[in-house]
Amino acid sequence: MDDSSDIARLIALMARVPGLGPRSARRAVLHLVKKRSQLMVPLGNAMQAVAQSARECLNCGNISTHDICPICADTARANGQICVVEDIDDLWAMERTGAFKGRYHVLGGTLSAIDAIGPEELRIPRLVDRVTTENITEVILALGATIDGQTTAHYIADHLSGIIVSTLAQGVPIGGELDYLDDGTIGAALRARRQL
Amino acid sequence: MDDSSDIARLIALMARVPGLGPRSARRAVLHLVKKRSQLMVPLGNAMQAVAQSARECLNCGNISTHDICPICADTARANGQICVVEDIDDLWAMERTGAFKGRYHVLGGTLSAIDAIGPEELRIPRLVDRVTTENITEVILALGATIDGQTTAHYIADHLSGIIVSTLAQGVPIGGELDYLDDGTIGAALRARRQL
């Protein structure tokens, strides 16, 4: 290890970034030092800018540089639909498809008895509020197909009434081969079969 | 993708860090925003500090925050030995072992006809100078066991005279099983066998 403390400290911090470990952090820092003006300086500046300006949207929990995120601020997206996601990366994944034109609600996780995460930790009360105040007609639950995800979906559905509550379809992914799919998915796709 | 330009720009820059791609960059940035004060702010500051202070040691090519790196500045390490490495990560790897007590010389790569890298690009003339001015008695070539690494080793050996030029031993790695080793390594280990 280099004993110049600045460099050693940068490597130690980089090693805490998800996706990097001690070895890849060293390699990354070495690359950054070599690409100082093209990469390291802009990256350091961008990091400080985001650290200063990024905040959670007060309405939906999305990350943005405003108190109300661009999606919540866009009146064209007030179409009566809210898509409920576990975390912000799910929101980003949904936005990349361009398939959803409504607004989002980021729970910040799923209900979990083991981790002692209850409805209050998950912005569920805020979701119930929004359904009334924003004249919502449909809540789409885009939660993971896991035990905790499905538990959370059922809990939310039980607490919303008078509106449509839907979930994403389960089935064969585009380009998926039956031979490589698990039995649960094939079974779900068969039960949800549709007429051509 | 989030349309807040600061965040999008940070993700784009993070995706250029070796070891991260577009997907892991998004995950990393999300983690950084969540760990703003513990990780993002110190990381941004450390990056700017290193970008400002890091430079190549004028003597050996190591990265440091001084013009002459701590190893070259340490007179206790002037033991007449120079260890020649391809790049700074090799120097760090050697330093972590604590096995070498002399100084280093970082070539910055290997000779390569294909990539048009000649001796002038590699600090080889500087190495020849140092052998004279620093009263060097042994140059240890710790270069990769690749074609280019070995070509470079032979070129350097040809240009140094009157001193010992050695290379790292080749053989079975500690904990290595013969069954998993390539034939070349087993052959080299057999030829370099030593009496117990």
mmCIF file of C-alpha atoms in Angstrom:
data_model
loop_
_atom_site.group_PDB
_atom_site.id
_atom_site.type_symbol
_atom_site.label_atom_id
_atom_site.label_comp_id
_atom_site.label_asym_id
_atom_site.label_seq_id
_atom_site.Cartn_x
_atom_site.Cartn_y
_atom_site.Cartn_z
ATOM 1 C CA MET A 1 0.000 0.000 0.000
ATOM 2 C CA ASP A 2 1.146 3.480 -0.791
ATOM 3 C CA ASP A 3 1.916 5.290 2.439
ATOM 4 C CA SER A 4 0.832 8.705 1.161
ATOM 5 C CA SER A 5 -2.145 9.106 3.456
ATOM 6 C CA ASP A 6 -4.390 10.951 0.974
ATOM 7 C CA ILE A 7 -4.131 8.171 -1.583
ATOM 8 C CA ALA A 8 -4.531 5.427 1.027
ATOM 9 C CA ARG A 9 -7.628 7.155 2.395
ATOM 10 C CA LEU A 10 -9.141 7.496 -1.074
ATOM 11 C CA ILE A 11 -8.562 3.790 -1.711
ATOM 12 C CA ALA A 12 -10.181 2.883 1.636
ATOM 13 C CA LEU A 13 -13.242 5.005 0.788
ATOM 14 C CA MET A 14 -13.507 3.667 -2.759
ATOM 15 C CA ALA A 15 -13.433 0.104 -1.376
ATOM 16 C CA ARG A 16 -16.724 0.887 0.428
ATOM 17 C CA VAL A 17 -18.535 1.687 -2.841
ATOM 18 C CA PRO A 18 -20.839 -1.239 -3.747
ATOM 19 C CA GLY A 19 -19.338 -3.238 -6.599
ATOM 20 C CA LEU A 20 -15.749 -2.420 -5.643
ATOM 21 C CA GLY A 21 -13.526 -4.283 -3.175
ATOM 22 C CA PRO A 22 -10.031 -3.510 -1.859
ATOM 23 C CA ARG A 23 -8.299 -4.790 -5.005
ATOM 24 C CA SER A 24 -10.617 -3.132 -7.543
ATOM 25 C CA ALA A 25 -10.545 0.083 -5.463
ATOM 26 C CA ARG A 26 -6.751 0.233 -5.858
ATOM 27 C CA ARG A 27 -7.078 -0.335 -9.587
ATOM 28 C CA ALA A 28 -9.821 2.304 -9.829
ATOM 29 C CA VAL A 29 -7.795 4.909 -7.901
ATOM 30 C CA LEU A 30 -4.743 4.245 -10.067
ATOM 31 C CA HIS A 31 -6.887 4.789 -13.163
ATOM 32 C CA LEU A 32 -8.362 7.966 -11.667
ATOM 33 C CA VAL A 33 -4.921 9.398 -10.934
ATOM 34 C CA LYS A 34 -3.821 8.675 -14.499
ATOM 35 C CA LYS A 35 -7.008 10.273 -15.916
ATOM 36 C CA ARG A 36 -6.894 13.179 -13.510
ATOM 37 C CA SER A 37 -8.355 15.995 -15.592
ATOM 38 C CA GLN A 38 -10.691 13.884 -17.780
ATOM 39 C CA LEU A 39 -12.215 11.789 -14.978
ATOM 40 C CA MET A 40 -11.011 12.363 -11.428
ATOM 41 C CA VAL A 41 -11.645 16.111 -11.150
ATOM 42 C CA PRO A 42 -15.118 16.004 -12.791
ATOM 43 C CA LEU A 43 -16.050 12.948 -10.701
ATOM 44 C CA GLY A 44 -15.000 14.617 -7.446
ATOM 45 C CA ASN A 45 -16.913 17.770 -8.395
ATOM 46 C CA ALA A 46 -20.027 15.840 -9.455
ATOM 47 C CA MET A 47 -19.944 13.911 -6.180
ATOM 48 C CA GLN A 48 -19.793 17.079 -4.126
ATOM 49 C CA ALA A 49 -22.530 18.721 -6.221
ATOM 50 C CA VAL A 50 -24.865 15.753 -5.758
ATOM 51 C CA ALA A 51 -24.011 15.432 -2.061
ATOM 52 C CA GLN A 52 -25.093 19.029 -1.648
ATOM 53 C CA SER A 53 -28.181 19.068 -3.855
ATOM 54 C CA ALA A 54 -29.667 15.539 -3.837
ATOM 55 C CA ARG A 55 -32.703 14.975 -1.629
ATOM 56 C CA GLU A 56 -35.703 12.705 -1.393
ATOM 57 C CA CYS A 57 -38.832 13.962 -3.128
ATOM 58 C CA LEU A 58 -41.233 14.915 -0.312
ATOM 59 C CA ASN A 59 -44.100 13.433 -2.294
ATOM 60 C CA CYS A 60 -42.888 10.098 -3.663
ATOM 61 C CA GLY A 61 -39.431 9.366 -2.197
ATOM 62 C CA ASN A 62 -37.582 9.551 -5.543
ATOM 63 C CA ILE A 63 -34.111 11.126 -5.470
ATOM 64 C CA SER A 64 -33.824 14.484 -7.153
ATOM 65 C CA THR A 65 -32.178 17.853 -6.793
ATOM 66 C CA HIS A 66 -35.503 19.510 -5.869
ATOM 67 C CA ASP A 67 -37.894 19.099 -2.949
ATOM 68 C CA ILE A 68 -40.462 17.797 -5.434
ATOM 69 C CA CYS A 69 -38.967 15.551 -8.130
ATOM 70 C CA PRO A 70 -39.480 16.318 -11.861
ATOM 71 C CA ILE A 71 -41.950 13.435 -12.206
ATOM 72 C CA CYS A 72 -44.177 14.667 -9.361
ATOM 73 C CA ALA A 73 -43.829 18.259 -10.610
ATOM 74 C CA ASP A 74 -44.950 17.266 -14.140
ATOM 75 C CA THR A 75 -48.710 17.800 -14.272
ATOM 76 C CA ALA A 76 -48.884 15.733 -17.493
ATOM 77 C CA ARG A 77 -48.096 12.694 -15.341
ATOM 78 C CA ALA A 78 -51.070 13.204 -13.032
ATOM 79 C CA ASN A 79 -53.088 10.577 -14.930
ATOM 80 C CA GLY A 80 -54.596 8.944 -11.835
ATOM 81 C CA GLN A 81 -52.060 6.096 -11.772
ATOM 82 C CA ILE A 82 -49.401 5.496 -9.120
ATOM 83 C CA CYS A 83 -46.742 2.818 -9.609
ATOM 84 C CA VAL A 84 -45.466 1.538 -6.241
ATOM 85 C CA VAL A 85 -41.824 0.355 -6.245
ATOM 86 C CA GLU A 86 -39.505 -0.935 -3.531
ATOM 87 C CA ASP A 87 -36.545 1.303 -4.234
ATOM 88 C CA ILE A 88 -35.293 4.048 -6.492
ATOM 89 C CA ASP A 89 -33.401 1.702 -8.820
ATOM 90 C CA ASP A 90 -36.737 0.009 -9.575
ATOM 91 C CA LEU A 91 -38.176 3.433 -10.418
ATOM 92 C CA TRP A 92 -35.245 4.092 -12.758
ATOM 93 C CA ALA A 93 -35.709 0.667 -14.392
ATOM 94 C CA MET A 94 -39.405 1.414 -14.962
ATOM 95 C CA GLU A 95 -38.636 4.899 -16.335
ATOM 96 C CA ARG A 96 -36.097 3.495 -18.805
ATOM 97 C CA THR A 97 -38.841 1.422 -20.429
ATOM 98 C CA GLY A 98 -40.922 4.538 -21.068
ATOM 99 C CA ALA A 99 -43.979 2.320 -20.665
ATOM 100 C CA PHE A 100 -45.486 4.038 -17.627
ATOM 101 C CA LYS A 101 -46.911 7.546 -17.882
ATOM 102 C CA GLY A 102 -48.119 8.089 -14.300
ATOM 103 C CA ARG A 103 -46.350 8.909 -11.048
ATOM 104 C CA TYR A 104 -44.413 6.742 -8.627
ATOM 105 C CA HIS A 105 -44.297 5.955 -4.944
ATOM 106 C CA VAL A 106 -41.032 4.622 -3.536
ATOM 107 C CA LEU A 107 -41.584 2.467 -0.432
ATOM 108 C CA GLY A 108 -37.914 2.237 0.556
ATOM 109 C CA GLY A 109 -38.053 -1.543 1.071
ATOM 110 C CA THR A 110 -40.564 -4.257 1.873
ATOM 111 C CA LEU A 111 -42.364 -5.265 5.034
ATOM 112 C CA SER A 112 -40.189 -7.712 6.907
ATOM 113 C CA ALA A 113 -40.934 -9.340 10.252
ATOM 114 C CA ILE A 114 -37.324 -10.548 10.560
ATOM 115 C CA ASP A 115 -35.843 -7.073 10.010
ATOM 116 C CA ALA A 116 -38.656 -5.422 12.035
ATOM 117 C CA ILE A 117 -39.741 -3.240 9.115
ATOM 118 C CA GLY A 118 -43.369 -2.234 9.521
ATOM 119 C CA PRO A 119 -45.717 -0.001 7.444
ATOM 120 C CA GLU A 120 -44.521 3.183 9.186
ATOM 121 C CA GLU A 121 -40.944 2.612 7.974
ATOM 122 C CA LEU A 122 -42.135 2.216 4.380
ATOM 123 C CA ARG A 123 -44.084 5.377 3.444
ATOM 124 C CA ILE A 124 -47.271 3.270 3.265
ATOM 125 C CA PRO A 125 -49.356 5.818 5.239
ATOM 126 C CA ARG A 126 -48.141 8.489 2.816
ATOM 127 C CA LEU A 127 -49.289 6.311 -0.101
ATOM 128 C CA VAL A 128 -52.779 5.994 1.437
ATOM 129 C CA ASP A 129 -52.858 9.803 1.789
ATOM 130 C CA ARG A 130 -51.795 10.348 -1.807
ATOM 131 C CA VAL A 131 -54.529 8.059 -3.161
ATOM 132 C CA THR A 132 -57.098 10.468 -1.696
ATOM 133 C CA THR A 133 -55.432 13.815 -2.309
ATOM 134 C CA GLU A 134 -54.245 13.120 -5.892
ATOM 135 C CA ASN A 135 -57.514 11.567 -7.127
ATOM 136 C CA ILE A 136 -55.853 8.249 -7.873
ATOM 137 C CA THR A 137 -57.884 5.618 -9.731
ATOM 138 C CA GLU A 138 -55.297 2.820 -9.983
ATOM 139 C CA VAL A 139 -52.332 1.726 -7.888
ATOM 140 C CA ILE A 140 -49.929 -0.597 -9.716
ATOM 141 C CA LEU A 141 -47.798 -2.643 -7.340
ATOM 142 C CA ALA A 142 -44.455 -3.249 -9.080
ATOM 143 C CA LEU A 143 -42.841 -5.120 -6.190
ATOM 144 C CA GLY A 144 -40.408 -8.035 -6.346
ATOM 145 C CA ALA A 145 -41.804 -11.539 -6.801
ATOM 146 C CA THR A 146 -40.378 -12.505 -3.402
ATOM 147 C CA ILE A 147 -42.151 -13.548 -0.195
ATOM 148 C CA ASP A 148 -41.582 -10.110 1.373
ATOM 149 C CA GLY A 149 -42.550 -8.319 -1.835
ATOM 150 C CA GLN A 150 -45.818 -10.244 -2.108
ATOM 151 C CA THR A 151 -46.593 -9.798 1.612
ATOM 152 C CA THR A 152 -46.140 -6.063 1.156
ATOM 153 C CA ALA A 153 -48.350 -6.078 -1.949
ATOM 154 C CA HIS A 154 -51.172 -7.829 -0.074
ATOM 155 C CA TYR A 155 -50.845 -5.479 2.910
ATOM 156 C CA ILE A 156 -51.103 -2.418 0.646
ATOM 157 C CA ALA A 157 -54.045 -3.870 -1.292
ATOM 158 C CA ASP A 158 -55.870 -4.448 2.026
ATOM 159 C CA HIS A 159 -55.432 -0.787 2.964
ATOM 160 C CA LEU A 160 -56.650 0.748 -0.277
ATOM 161 C CA SER A 161 -60.319 0.635 -1.130
ATOM 162 C CA GLY A 162 -62.514 2.040 -3.871
ATOM 163 C CA ILE A 163 -59.737 2.018 -6.467
ATOM 164 C CA ILE A 164 -58.153 -0.540 -8.795
ATOM 165 C CA VAL A 165 -55.083 -2.236 -7.298
ATOM 166 C CA SER A 166 -53.057 -4.236 -9.830
ATOM 167 C CA THR A 167 -49.676 -5.990 -9.962
ATOM 168 C CA LEU A 168 -47.244 -6.689 -12.799
ATOM 169 C CA ALA A 169 -48.012 -9.791 -14.858
ATOM 170 C CA GLN A 170 -45.925 -12.873 -14.120
ATOM 171 C CA GLY A 171 -44.825 -15.096 -16.978
ATOM 172 C CA VAL A 172 -42.111 -15.998 -19.452
ATOM 173 C CA PRO A 173 -39.616 -13.131 -19.961
ATOM 174 C CA ILE A 174 -39.137 -11.877 -23.539
ATOM 175 C CA GLY A 175 -36.436 -14.043 -25.118
ATOM 176 C CA GLY A 176 -36.758 -16.593 -22.299
ATOM 177 C CA GLU A 177 -36.528 -20.314 -23.021
ATOM 178 C CA LEU A 178 -38.871 -22.622 -21.137
ATOM 179 C CA ASP A 179 -36.068 -25.077 -20.474
ATOM 180 C CA TYR A 180 -34.184 -22.503 -18.408
ATOM 181 C CA LEU A 181 -37.177 -21.185 -16.418
ATOM 182 C CA ASP A 182 -38.066 -22.298 -12.922
ATOM 183 C CA ASP A 183 -41.225 -24.362 -12.364
ATOM 184 C CA GLY A 184 -42.990 -21.586 -10.440
ATOM 185 C CA THR A 185 -42.724 -19.161 -13.359
ATOM 186 C CA ILE A 186 -43.911 -21.731 -15.903
ATOM 187 C CA GLY A 187 -46.866 -22.583 -13.648
ATOM 188 C CA ALA A 188 -47.774 -18.906 -13.220
ATOM 189 C CA ALA A 189 -47.505 -18.309 -16.974
ATOM 190 C CA LEU A 190 -49.769 -21.291 -17.665
ATOM 191 C CA ARG A 191 -52.433 -20.149 -15.179
ATOM 192 C CA ALA A 192 -52.334 -16.614 -16.647
ATOM 193 C CA ARG A 193 -52.432 -17.849 -20.265
ATOM 194 C CA ARG A 194 -54.327 -15.681 -22.736
ATOM 195 C CA GLN A 195 -56.125 -16.429 -25.958
ATOM 196 C CA LEU A 196 -54.297 -15.487 -29.162
ATOM 197 C CA MET B 1 -32.858 7.155 -15.646
ATOM 198 C CA ASP B 2 -33.347 10.032 -13.263
ATOM 199 C CA ASP B 3 -33.624 13.254 -15.244
ATOM 200 C CA SER B 4 -31.987 15.386 -12.570
ATOM 201 C CA SER B 5 -28.894 16.299 -14.551
ATOM 202 C CA ASP B 6 -26.437 16.315 -11.601
ATOM 203 C CA ILE B 7 -27.312 12.760 -10.649
ATOM 204 C CA ALA B 8 -27.319 11.546 -14.263
ATOM 205 C CA ARG B 9 -23.898 13.115 -14.808
ATOM 206 C CA LEU B 10 -22.495 11.490 -11.659
ATOM 207 C CA ILE B 11 -23.787 8.091 -12.820
ATOM 208 C CA ALA B 12 -22.220 8.598 -16.268
ATOM 209 C CA LEU B 13 -18.854 9.457 -14.678
ATOM 210 C CA MET B 14 -18.997 6.581 -12.184
ATOM 211 C CA ALA B 15 -19.672 4.173 -15.068
ATOM 212 C CA ARG B 16 -16.218 5.085 -16.442
ATOM 213 C CA VAL B 17 -14.439 3.906 -13.272
ATOM 214 C CA PRO B 18 -12.756 0.533 -13.961
ATOM 215 C CA GLY B 19 -14.735 -2.249 -12.302
ATOM 216 C CA LEU B 20 -18.065 -0.439 -12.619
ATOM 217 C CA GLY B 21 -20.461 -0.460 -15.559
ATOM 218 C CA PRO B 22 -23.704 1.464 -16.206
ATOM 219 C CA ARG B 23 -25.772 -0.799 -13.936
ATOM 220 C CA SER B 24 -23.333 -0.989 -11.031
ATOM 221 C CA ALA B 25 -22.697 2.764 -11.352
ATOM 222 C CA ARG B 26 -26.403 3.405 -10.757
ATOM 223 C CA ARG B 27 -26.364 1.103 -7.744
ATOM 224 C CA ALA B 28 -23.199 2.780 -6.420
ATOM 225 C CA VAL B 29 -24.622 6.295 -6.796
ATOM 226 C CA LEU B 30 -27.843 5.269 -5.056
ATOM 227 C CA HIS B 31 -25.774 3.891 -2.169
ATOM 228 C CA LEU B 32 -23.659 7.065 -2.073
ATOM 229 C CA VAL B 33 -26.746 9.287 -1.887
ATOM 230 C CA LYS B 34 -28.112 7.179 0.980
ATOM 231 C CA LYS B 35 -24.768 7.312 2.807
ATOM 232 C CA ARG B 36 -24.214 10.962 2.059
ATOM 233 C CA SER B 37 -22.376 12.139 5.171
ATOM 234 C CA GLN B 38 -20.571 8.864 5.975
ATOM 235 C CA LEU B 39 -19.329 8.091 2.461
ATOM 236 C CA MET B 40 -20.245 10.489 -0.345
ATOM 237 C CA VAL B 41 -18.915 13.720 1.152
ATOM 238 C CA PRO B 42 -15.607 12.219 2.388
ATOM 239 C CA LEU B 43 -15.147 10.394 -0.932
ATOM 240 C CA GLY B 44 -15.720 13.567 -2.958
ATOM 241 C CA ASN B 45 -13.310 15.470 -0.743
ATOM 242 C CA ALA B 46 -10.656 12.721 -0.857
ATOM 243 C CA MET B 47 -10.941 12.628 -4.643
ATOM 244 C CA GLN B 48 -10.411 16.354 -4.960
ATOM 245 C CA ALA B 49 -7.522 16.282 -2.467
ATOM 246 C CA VAL B 50 -5.753 13.501 -4.374
ATOM 247 C CA ALA B 51 -6.496 15.127 -7.757
ATOM 248 C CA GLN B 52 -4.743 18.221 -6.468
ATOM 249 C CA SER B 53 -1.797 16.645 -4.654
ATOM 250 C CA ALA B 54 -1.000 13.345 -6.392
ATOM 251 C CA ARG B 55 1.988 13.326 -8.728
ATOM 252 C CA GLU B 56 4.531 10.919 -10.126
ATOM 253 C CA CYS B 57 7.740 10.595 -8.149
ATOM 254 C CA LEU B 58 10.418 12.288 -10.290
ATOM 255 C CA ASN B 59 12.863 9.546 -9.360
ATOM 256 C CA CYS B 60 10.988 6.245 -9.650
ATOM 257 C CA GLY B 61 7.546 6.957 -11.155
ATOM 258 C CA ASN B 62 5.597 5.885 -8.036
ATOM 259 C CA ILE B 63 2.481 7.922 -7.203
ATOM 260 C CA SER B 64 2.745 10.086 -4.140
ATOM 261 C CA THR B 65 1.757 13.467 -2.807
ATOM 262 C CA HIS B 66 5.362 14.723 -2.968
ATOM 263 C CA ASP B 67 7.790 15.292 -5.843
ATOM 264 C CA ILE B 68 9.961 12.530 -4.379
ATOM 265 C CA CYS B 69 7.933 9.600 -3.012
ATOM 266 C CA PRO B 70 8.382 8.406 0.619
ATOM 267 C CA ILE B 71 10.260 5.302 -0.534
ATOM 268 C CA CYS B 72 12.820 7.276 -2.567
ATOM 269 C CA ALA B 73 13.080 9.849 0.245
ATOM 270 C CA ASP B 74 13.797 7.146 2.854
ATOM 271 C CA THR B 75 17.594 6.846 3.060
ATOM 272 C CA ALA B 76 17.231 3.515 4.919
ATOM 273 C CA ARG B 77 15.986 2.043 1.634
ATOM 274 C CA ALA B 78 19.143 3.028 -0.292
ATOM 275 C CA ASN B 79 20.517 -0.529 0.039
ATOM 276 C CA GLY B 80 21.855 -0.776 -3.500
ATOM 277 C CA GLN B 81 18.835 -2.726 -4.792
ATOM 278 C CA ILE B 82 16.234 -1.518 -7.301
ATOM 279 C CA CYS B 83 13.123 -3.552 -8.006
ATOM 280 C CA VAL B 84 11.789 -2.837 -11.524
ATOM 281 C CA VAL B 85 8.004 -3.187 -11.916
ATOM 282 C CA GLU B 86 5.630 -2.581 -14.816
ATOM 283 C CA ASP B 87 3.104 -0.433 -13.021
ATOM 284 C CA ILE B 88 2.265 1.110 -9.677
ATOM 285 C CA ASP B 89 -0.136 -1.636 -8.626
ATOM 286 C CA ASP B 90 2.776 -4.083 -8.914
ATOM 287 C CA LEU B 91 4.792 -1.792 -6.635
ATOM 288 C CA TRP B 92 1.929 -1.764 -4.127
ATOM 289 C CA ALA B 93 1.654 -5.569 -4.314
ATOM 290 C CA MET B 94 5.391 -5.895 -3.621
ATOM 291 C CA GLU B 95 5.222 -3.374 -0.743
ATOM 292 C CA ARG B 96 2.340 -5.269 0.901
ATOM 293 C CA THR B 97 4.565 -8.327 1.237
ATOM 294 C CA GLY B 98 7.148 -6.320 3.178
ATOM 295 C CA ALA B 99 9.759 -8.653 1.632
ATOM 296 C CA PHE B 100 11.702 -6.018 -0.301
ATOM 297 C CA LYS B 101 13.763 -3.372 1.495
ATOM 298 C CA GLY B 102 15.229 -1.442 -1.446
ATOM 299 C CA ARG B 103 13.800 1.099 -3.863
ATOM 300 C CA TYR B 104 11.612 0.730 -6.931
ATOM 301 C CA HIS B 105 11.545 1.790 -10.542
ATOM 302 C CA VAL B 106 8.151 1.932 -12.282
ATOM 303 C CA LEU B 107 8.453 1.415 -16.051
ATOM 304 C CA GLY B 108 4.854 2.361 -16.869
ATOM 305 C CA GLY B 109 4.294 -0.671 -19.090
ATOM 306 C CA THR B 110 6.309 -3.109 -21.184
ATOM 307 C CA LEU B 111 8.046 -2.847 -24.525
ATOM 308 C CA SER B 112 5.538 -3.691 -27.244
ATOM 309 C CA ALA B 113 6.134 -3.652 -30.982
ATOM 310 C CA ILE B 114 2.374 -3.867 -31.667
ATOM 311 C CA ASP B 115 1.537 -0.856 -29.479
ATOM 312 C CA ALA B 116 4.703 1.011 -30.630
ATOM 313 C CA ILE B 117 6.035 1.298 -27.074
ATOM 314 C CA GLY B 118 9.812 1.668 -27.109
ATOM 315 C CA PRO B 119 12.426 2.177 -24.344
ATOM 316 C CA GLU B 120 11.944 5.981 -24.334
ATOM 317 C CA GLU B 121 8.255 5.582 -23.394
ATOM 318 C CA LEU B 122 9.179 3.355 -20.447
ATOM 319 C CA ARG B 123 11.627 5.266 -18.227
ATOM 320 C CA ILE B 124 14.349 2.756 -19.187
ATOM 321 C CA PRO B 125 16.985 5.501 -19.838
ATOM 322 C CA ARG B 126 16.170 6.901 -16.375
ATOM 323 C CA LEU B 127 16.744 3.426 -14.883
ATOM 324 C CA VAL B 128 20.169 3.223 -16.527
ATOM 325 C CA ASP B 129 20.994 6.675 -15.061
ATOM 326 C CA ARG B 130 19.862 5.647 -11.583
ATOM 327 C CA VAL B 131 22.053 2.524 -11.575
ATOM 328 C CA THR B 132 25.097 4.806 -11.846
ATOM 329 C CA THR B 133 24.039 7.727 -9.658
ATOM 330 C CA GLU B 134 22.559 5.682 -6.785
ATOM 331 C CA ASN B 135 25.419 3.133 -6.550
ATOM 332 C CA ILE B 136 23.121 0.232 -7.383
ATOM 333 C CA THR B 137 24.540 -3.284 -7.060
ATOM 334 C CA GLU B 138 21.477 -5.342 -8.037
ATOM 335 C CA VAL B 139 18.460 -4.749 -10.272
ATOM 336 C CA ILE B 140 15.586 -7.152 -9.632
ATOM 337 C CA LEU B 141 13.234 -7.413 -12.607
ATOM 338 C CA ALA B 142 9.747 -8.117 -11.202
ATOM 339 C CA LEU B 143 7.974 -8.077 -14.566
ATOM 340 C CA GLY B 144 5.049 -10.200 -15.686
ATOM 341 C CA ALA B 145 5.719 -13.698 -16.995
ATOM 342 C CA THR B 146 4.302 -12.676 -20.376
ATOM 343 C CA ILE B 147 5.997 -12.410 -23.774
ATOM 344 C CA ASP B 148 6.170 -8.597 -23.546
ATOM 345 C CA GLY B 149 7.310 -8.732 -19.894
ATOM 346 C CA GLN B 150 10.122 -11.132 -20.691
ATOM 347 C CA THR B 151 11.162 -9.165 -23.817
ATOM 348 C CA THR B 152 11.398 -6.060 -21.653
ATOM 349 C CA ALA B 153 13.396 -7.938 -19.006
ATOM 350 C CA HIS B 154 15.937 -9.114 -21.590
ATOM 351 C CA TYR B 155 16.204 -5.625 -23.116
ATOM 352 C CA ILE B 156 16.917 -4.096 -19.702
ATOM 353 C CA ALA B 157 19.429 -6.820 -18.794
ATOM 354 C CA ASP B 158 21.285 -6.106 -22.065
ATOM 355 C CA HIS B 159 21.599 -2.424 -21.172
ATOM 356 C CA LEU B 160 22.910 -2.833 -17.633
ATOM 357 C CA SER B 161 26.445 -4.015 -17.097
ATOM 358 C CA GLY B 162 28.719 -4.496 -14.109
ATOM 359 C CA ILE B 163 25.846 -5.229 -11.703
ATOM 360 C CA ILE B 164 23.693 -8.227 -10.778
ATOM 361 C CA VAL B 165 20.446 -8.419 -12.768
ATOM 362 C CA SER B 166 17.959 -10.943 -11.377
ATOM 363 C CA THR B 167 14.321 -11.869 -11.924
ATOM 364 C CA LEU B 168 11.658 -13.345 -9.655
ATOM 365 C CA ALA B 169 11.696 -17.135 -9.322
ATOM 366 C CA GLN B 170 9.115 -19.052 -11.311
ATOM 367 C CA GLY B 171 7.442 -22.095 -9.811
ATOM 368 C CA VAL B 172 4.500 -23.517 -7.913
ATOM 369 C CA PRO B 173 2.572 -20.800 -5.988
ATOM 370 C CA ILE B 174 2.187 -21.296 -2.227
ATOM 371 C CA GLY B 175 -0.974 -23.361 -1.707
ATOM 372 C CA GLY B 176 -1.006 -24.293 -5.406
ATOM 373 C CA GLU B 177 -2.011 -27.784 -6.506
ATOM 374 C CA LEU B 178 -0.079 -29.353 -9.381
ATOM 375 C CA ASP B 179 -3.277 -30.609 -10.952
ATOM 376 C CA TYR B 180 -4.512 -27.055 -11.490
ATOM 377 C CA LEU B 181 -1.220 -25.580 -12.774
ATOM 378 C CA ASP B 182 -0.388 -25.086 -16.426
ATOM 379 C CA ASP B 183 2.313 -27.211 -18.028
ATOM 380 C CA GLY B 184 4.697 -24.279 -18.521
ATOM 381 C CA THR B 185 4.756 -23.498 -14.787
ATOM 382 C CA ILE B 186 5.292 -27.142 -13.816
ATOM 383 C CA GLY B 187 8.128 -27.400 -16.341
ATOM 384 C CA ALA B 188 9.740 -24.195 -15.037
ATOM 385 C CA ALA B 189 9.408 -25.401 -11.428
ATOM 386 C CA LEU B 190 11.007 -28.741 -12.329
ATOM 387 C CA ARG B 191 13.971 -27.107 -14.106
ATOM 388 C CA ALA B 192 14.501 -24.732 -11.154
ATOM 389 C CA ARG B 193 14.165 -27.523 -8.540
ATOM 390 C CA ARG B 194 16.302 -27.206 -5.426
ATOM 391 C CA GLN B 195 17.747 -29.746 -3.037
ATOM 392 C CA LEU B 196 15.980 -30.064 0.333
#
